[in-house]
XYZ file of C-alpha atoms in Angstrom:
319
model
C -77.921 -38.896 -53.551
C -78.245 -36.750 -56.853
C -75.570 -34.680 -58.002
C -76.434 -30.754 -57.953
C -75.976 -28.532 -61.060
C -74.722 -25.019 -60.640
C -75.992 -21.890 -63.014
C -73.727 -22.800 -65.766
C -75.470 -26.422 -65.650
C -72.100 -28.354 -64.567
C -72.135 -30.882 -62.293
C -71.076 -30.327 -58.542
C -70.426 -32.563 -55.756
C -71.897 -32.063 -52.632
C -70.031 -29.759 -50.059
C -68.021 -31.608 -47.176
C -68.864 -30.347 -43.806
C -66.285 -28.946 -41.776
C -64.283 -30.888 -38.975
C -64.061 -29.146 -35.688
C -61.525 -31.641 -34.633
C -58.335 -30.114 -36.332
C -59.261 -26.585 -34.778
C -59.659 -28.037 -31.309
C -56.345 -29.673 -31.666
C -54.701 -26.413 -32.534
C -56.004 -24.283 -29.690
C -55.089 -27.155 -27.573
C -51.403 -27.315 -28.998
C -51.284 -23.539 -28.708
C -52.378 -23.576 -25.179
C -49.700 -26.139 -24.279
C -46.939 -24.114 -25.826
C -48.161 -21.013 -23.876
C -48.158 -23.146 -20.738
C -44.746 -24.509 -21.207
C -43.296 -21.328 -21.864
C -44.699 -19.523 -18.913
C -43.295 -22.438 -16.397
C -40.102 -21.930 -18.124
C -40.292 -18.159 -17.497
C -41.351 -18.663 -13.832
C -38.682 -21.378 -13.213
C -36.047 -19.109 -14.788
C -37.074 -16.227 -12.721
C -37.110 -17.860 -9.395
C -33.998 -20.211 -9.921
C -31.144 -18.987 -7.716
C -28.864 -16.287 -9.650
C -25.107 -17.421 -10.353
C -22.520 -14.556 -11.378
C -21.104 -15.226 -14.917
C -17.624 -14.644 -15.299
C -18.618 -11.119 -17.360
C -20.332 -9.913 -14.394
C -17.259 -10.122 -11.754
C -15.388 -6.865 -11.863
C -11.762 -7.101 -11.487
C -9.626 -4.067 -10.266
C -6.112 -3.816 -10.741
C -4.083 -1.691 -8.292
C -0.556 -0.720 -8.909
C 1.442 -0.047 -5.769
C 4.913 1.787 -5.412
C 6.949 0.043 -2.887
C 10.618 -0.171 -1.692
C 10.566 -4.201 -1.049
C 8.569 -5.776 -3.711
C 10.566 -8.739 -3.708
C 9.888 -9.683 -0.221
C 7.763 -12.809 0.400
C 4.648 -11.001 1.877
C 3.900 -9.510 -1.041
C 3.164 -12.690 -2.845
C 0.731 -14.030 -0.188
C -0.852 -10.324 -0.276
C -1.484 -10.581 -4.051
C -2.848 -14.053 -3.607
C -5.518 -13.100 -0.973
C -6.326 -9.872 -3.049
C -7.027 -11.991 -6.062
C -9.606 -13.825 -4.246
C -11.358 -10.453 -3.751
C -10.983 -9.972 -7.332
C -8.194 -7.410 -6.902
C -5.260 -7.781 -9.127
C -1.868 -6.167 -7.083
C 0.698 -4.982 -9.521
C 4.007 -4.035 -7.396
C 6.569 -1.115 -8.588
C 9.775 -1.316 -7.130
C 11.635 1.816 -6.214
C 15.166 1.805 -4.810
C 15.376 5.753 -4.912
C 12.805 7.220 -2.286
C 12.673 10.489 -4.108
C 10.344 8.631 -6.955
C 7.391 6.739 -5.328
C 5.447 10.007 -4.340
C 5.934 11.796 -7.615
C 4.785 8.465 -9.632
C 1.549 8.516 -7.501
C 1.192 12.145 -7.743
C 1.395 11.744 -11.650
C -1.106 8.553 -12.027
C 1.606 6.064 -12.778
C 1.013 4.048 -9.852
C -2.476 3.953 -7.631
C -1.189 3.770 -4.262
C 2.370 3.295 -2.426
C 3.546 1.878 0.768
C 7.290 3.013 1.795
C 7.155 6.052 3.878
C 6.172 7.332 7.364
C 4.291 10.370 8.367
C 7.310 12.461 8.819
C 8.557 11.844 5.063
C 5.105 12.201 3.722
C 4.773 15.548 5.507
C 7.840 16.870 4.254
C 6.905 15.823 0.652
C 3.700 17.270 0.876
C 5.008 20.701 2.371
C 8.188 20.795 0.001
C 6.172 20.111 -3.098
C 2.770 21.749 -2.358
C 0.872 18.220 -2.626
C -1.964 16.741 -0.836
C -1.181 12.804 -1.044
C -2.867 11.299 1.956
C -2.625 7.727 3.996
C -5.575 5.654 4.195
C -3.881 2.862 6.587
C -0.921 2.223 8.870
C 1.577 -0.482 8.345
C 4.354 -0.744 10.758
C 7.132 1.024 12.516
C 10.843 -0.277 12.149
C 13.970 1.118 14.542
C 16.154 3.363 13.046
C 19.910 1.475 13.602
C 23.258 2.754 13.627
C 25.937 -0.150 12.253
C 29.590 -0.321 11.891
C 32.038 -2.801 10.181
C 34.587 -1.334 12.278
C 33.425 -1.007 15.867
C 31.294 -3.433 18.092
C 29.684 -0.634 20.276
C 29.075 2.613 20.096
C 31.758 3.482 22.993
C 34.366 2.071 20.461
C 33.883 4.753 17.938
C 36.853 7.331 18.493
C 36.504 10.983 18.675
C 36.510 12.659 15.492
C 34.842 9.672 13.794
C 32.576 9.855 10.792
C 29.163 8.460 10.539
C 26.904 8.385 7.306
C 23.534 9.589 7.552
C 20.532 9.826 4.740
C 20.500 13.083 3.295
C 16.307 13.498 2.498
C 15.313 15.810 5.410
C 13.047 13.610 7.234
C 15.044 10.488 7.741
C 18.234 12.851 8.425
C 16.598 14.663 11.334
C 15.535 10.973 12.669
C 19.086 9.812 12.107
C 20.552 12.849 13.988
C 18.217 12.211 16.999
C 19.730 8.658 17.091
C 22.911 9.824 17.225
C 22.217 12.109 19.965
C 20.465 9.445 21.874
C 23.559 7.324 21.295
C 25.622 10.495 23.012
C 27.873 10.622 19.901
C 26.539 14.102 18.988
C 24.847 17.185 21.042
C 22.344 19.139 18.927
C 21.640 22.831 19.701
C 18.350 23.843 20.454
C 15.237 21.599 20.400
C 14.431 21.689 16.956
C 11.432 19.461 15.077
C 13.708 18.811 12.026
C 17.461 19.283 13.144
C 20.097 19.468 10.130
C 23.785 18.830 10.461
C 24.216 22.560 11.093
C 22.314 22.096 14.330
C 25.392 19.917 15.769
C 27.320 21.168 18.136
C 30.641 20.300 17.264
C 32.672 21.171 20.082
C 30.629 19.088 22.346
C 30.027 15.991 19.824
C 32.397 12.939 19.276
C 31.754 12.486 15.882
C 31.045 14.183 12.456
C 28.616 13.497 9.793
C 28.627 12.813 6.247
C 25.023 13.219 4.533
C 24.720 10.746 1.628
C 21.521 9.409 -0.433
C 19.717 6.688 1.692
C 20.549 3.881 -0.745
C 24.215 4.558 -0.299
C 24.083 4.443 3.492
C 24.885 0.584 3.676
C 27.223 0.932 0.977
C 29.230 3.573 3.020
C 30.120 1.258 5.765
C 33.686 0.235 4.889
C 34.893 3.913 4.445
C 33.160 5.260 7.505
C 33.073 4.492 11.557
C 29.515 3.897 11.318
C 26.198 4.201 9.361
C 22.609 5.183 9.950
C 20.620 2.627 7.784
C 16.673 2.347 6.846
C 15.519 -0.967 7.625
C 14.841 -1.745 3.784
C 18.560 -0.906 2.776
C 19.813 -3.361 5.793
C 17.685 -5.971 4.332
C 18.907 -5.343 0.842
C 22.436 -5.541 1.853
C 21.861 -8.536 3.860
C 22.990 -6.837 7.138
C 21.783 -8.757 10.501
C 19.387 -6.035 11.788
C 20.108 -7.415 15.388
C 23.775 -6.300 14.426
C 22.923 -2.602 15.049
C 25.148 -0.951 17.425
C 22.470 1.243 18.697
C 18.965 2.051 17.629
C 15.885 4.179 18.643
C 12.742 2.565 20.068
C 9.720 2.335 17.715
C 7.446 1.873 20.592
C 8.356 4.886 22.260
C 5.945 7.974 22.170
C 8.144 10.034 19.997
C 8.198 7.332 17.453
C 4.714 8.243 16.135
C 6.098 10.450 13.327
C 7.574 7.324 11.985
C 4.624 5.120 11.550
C 4.701 3.777 7.923
C 1.594 3.947 5.604
C -0.440 2.949 2.661
C -0.798 6.625 0.784
C -3.390 7.386 -2.157
C -4.392 10.505 -3.777
C -6.644 12.594 -1.988
C -9.529 11.902 -4.234
C -8.904 8.167 -3.657
C -8.754 8.030 0.158
C -12.324 6.380 0.017
C -11.710 3.992 -2.913
C -13.628 0.816 -1.896
C -10.888 -1.553 -3.460
C -7.952 0.629 -2.162
C -9.404 -0.001 1.559
C -9.912 -3.566 1.079
C -6.315 -3.770 -0.160
C -5.388 -1.910 3.139
C -7.337 -4.452 5.073
C -5.617 -7.461 3.388
C -2.423 -6.044 4.791
C -3.441 -6.549 8.255
C -4.420 -10.188 7.420
C -2.547 -12.242 10.300
C -0.738 -14.623 7.541
C 0.479 -11.437 5.601
C 1.483 -9.680 8.866
C 3.378 -12.691 9.964
C 5.413 -12.613 6.812
C 5.858 -8.827 7.220
C 7.693 -9.262 10.705
C 9.801 -12.249 9.243
C 10.758 -10.095 6.545
C 12.336 -7.711 8.954
C 14.265 -10.135 10.837
C 11.864 -9.653 13.824
C 12.419 -5.865 14.046
C 9.233 -4.481 12.852
C 6.391 -3.276 15.128
C 2.876 -3.727 13.694
C 0.845 -0.347 13.907
C -2.929 -1.162 13.997
C -5.862 0.745 15.656
C -5.340 3.804 13.511
C -8.187 4.845 10.846
C -7.508 6.797 8.081
C -9.081 9.889 9.431
C -6.766 9.695 12.477
C -3.623 9.296 10.395
C -4.487 12.091 8.257
C -5.089 14.352 11.311
C -1.594 13.320 12.401
C -0.279 14.309 9.057
C -1.957 17.535 9.138
C -0.271 18.324 12.413
C 3.163 17.088 10.931
C 2.798 19.186 7.933
C 2.411 22.403 10.261
C 5.503 21.353 12.274
C 7.702 21.117 9.264
C 6.239 24.629 8.047
C 7.064 26.195 11.083
C 10.702 24.772 11.088
C 11.357 26.072 7.789
């Protein structure tokens, strides 16, 4: 093989033929990479989706209550947590505080009041809080440390009753049913001024609802709401008289879970209300009342709100 010479006369080696092997290998490698990537994409798209911790939204609900120390709340909180709902209870000892707290968005819901109490609050304050679910009815009882029966209470005795309008009216009806007082007329919401003193055996003293149990040593009897009976460690079975929570007239005293009007369809709030009616929760609710609570089910939020409007109209008419 002879050398070639370029134009400048310098010798050149013969040119080497380009090999196709490297090019083919590169093409094959690229095809493999693309195929693997495509396979991974297909596998990833077809694989079952698993929710990451960040994709699960947790909702916190602050609920005002007057019995937040009761065991059923712990059961309810655990069940709610499984639904990604964190329940925080805010306990109130004064009945006049939970509704303003809810109205001012310091809490999201409350569970302490009956329809009659809520109606009175909305009318008196020109507000529009509304129920989303029912809970229970409890009897309103008359208790005494001095007497073992209603018949033992002497003429001229004194009975303490709550001073808030809704519970005060109910307490007066309890005393009328016990034949301790006679009420004049047929008012929807009687007050002590409606007592016919000449026909009544006792007089009444109005005190804050939280003071009714504390008043027992100084009066002949006291009409005490169930949660204050519990707080004072009084056996509810020791009441010398009580109204019947199953009677038709008890409907205004259905206790409620209450929300602001803008939140009555909030899914998390409705789920919480549903969990309240879990059998395990209800069993504990009844136990906490020493067996006196009557669970109220079967009312939709819409039905409860219709009842509320009716009672609000009666409250307005009575003013």
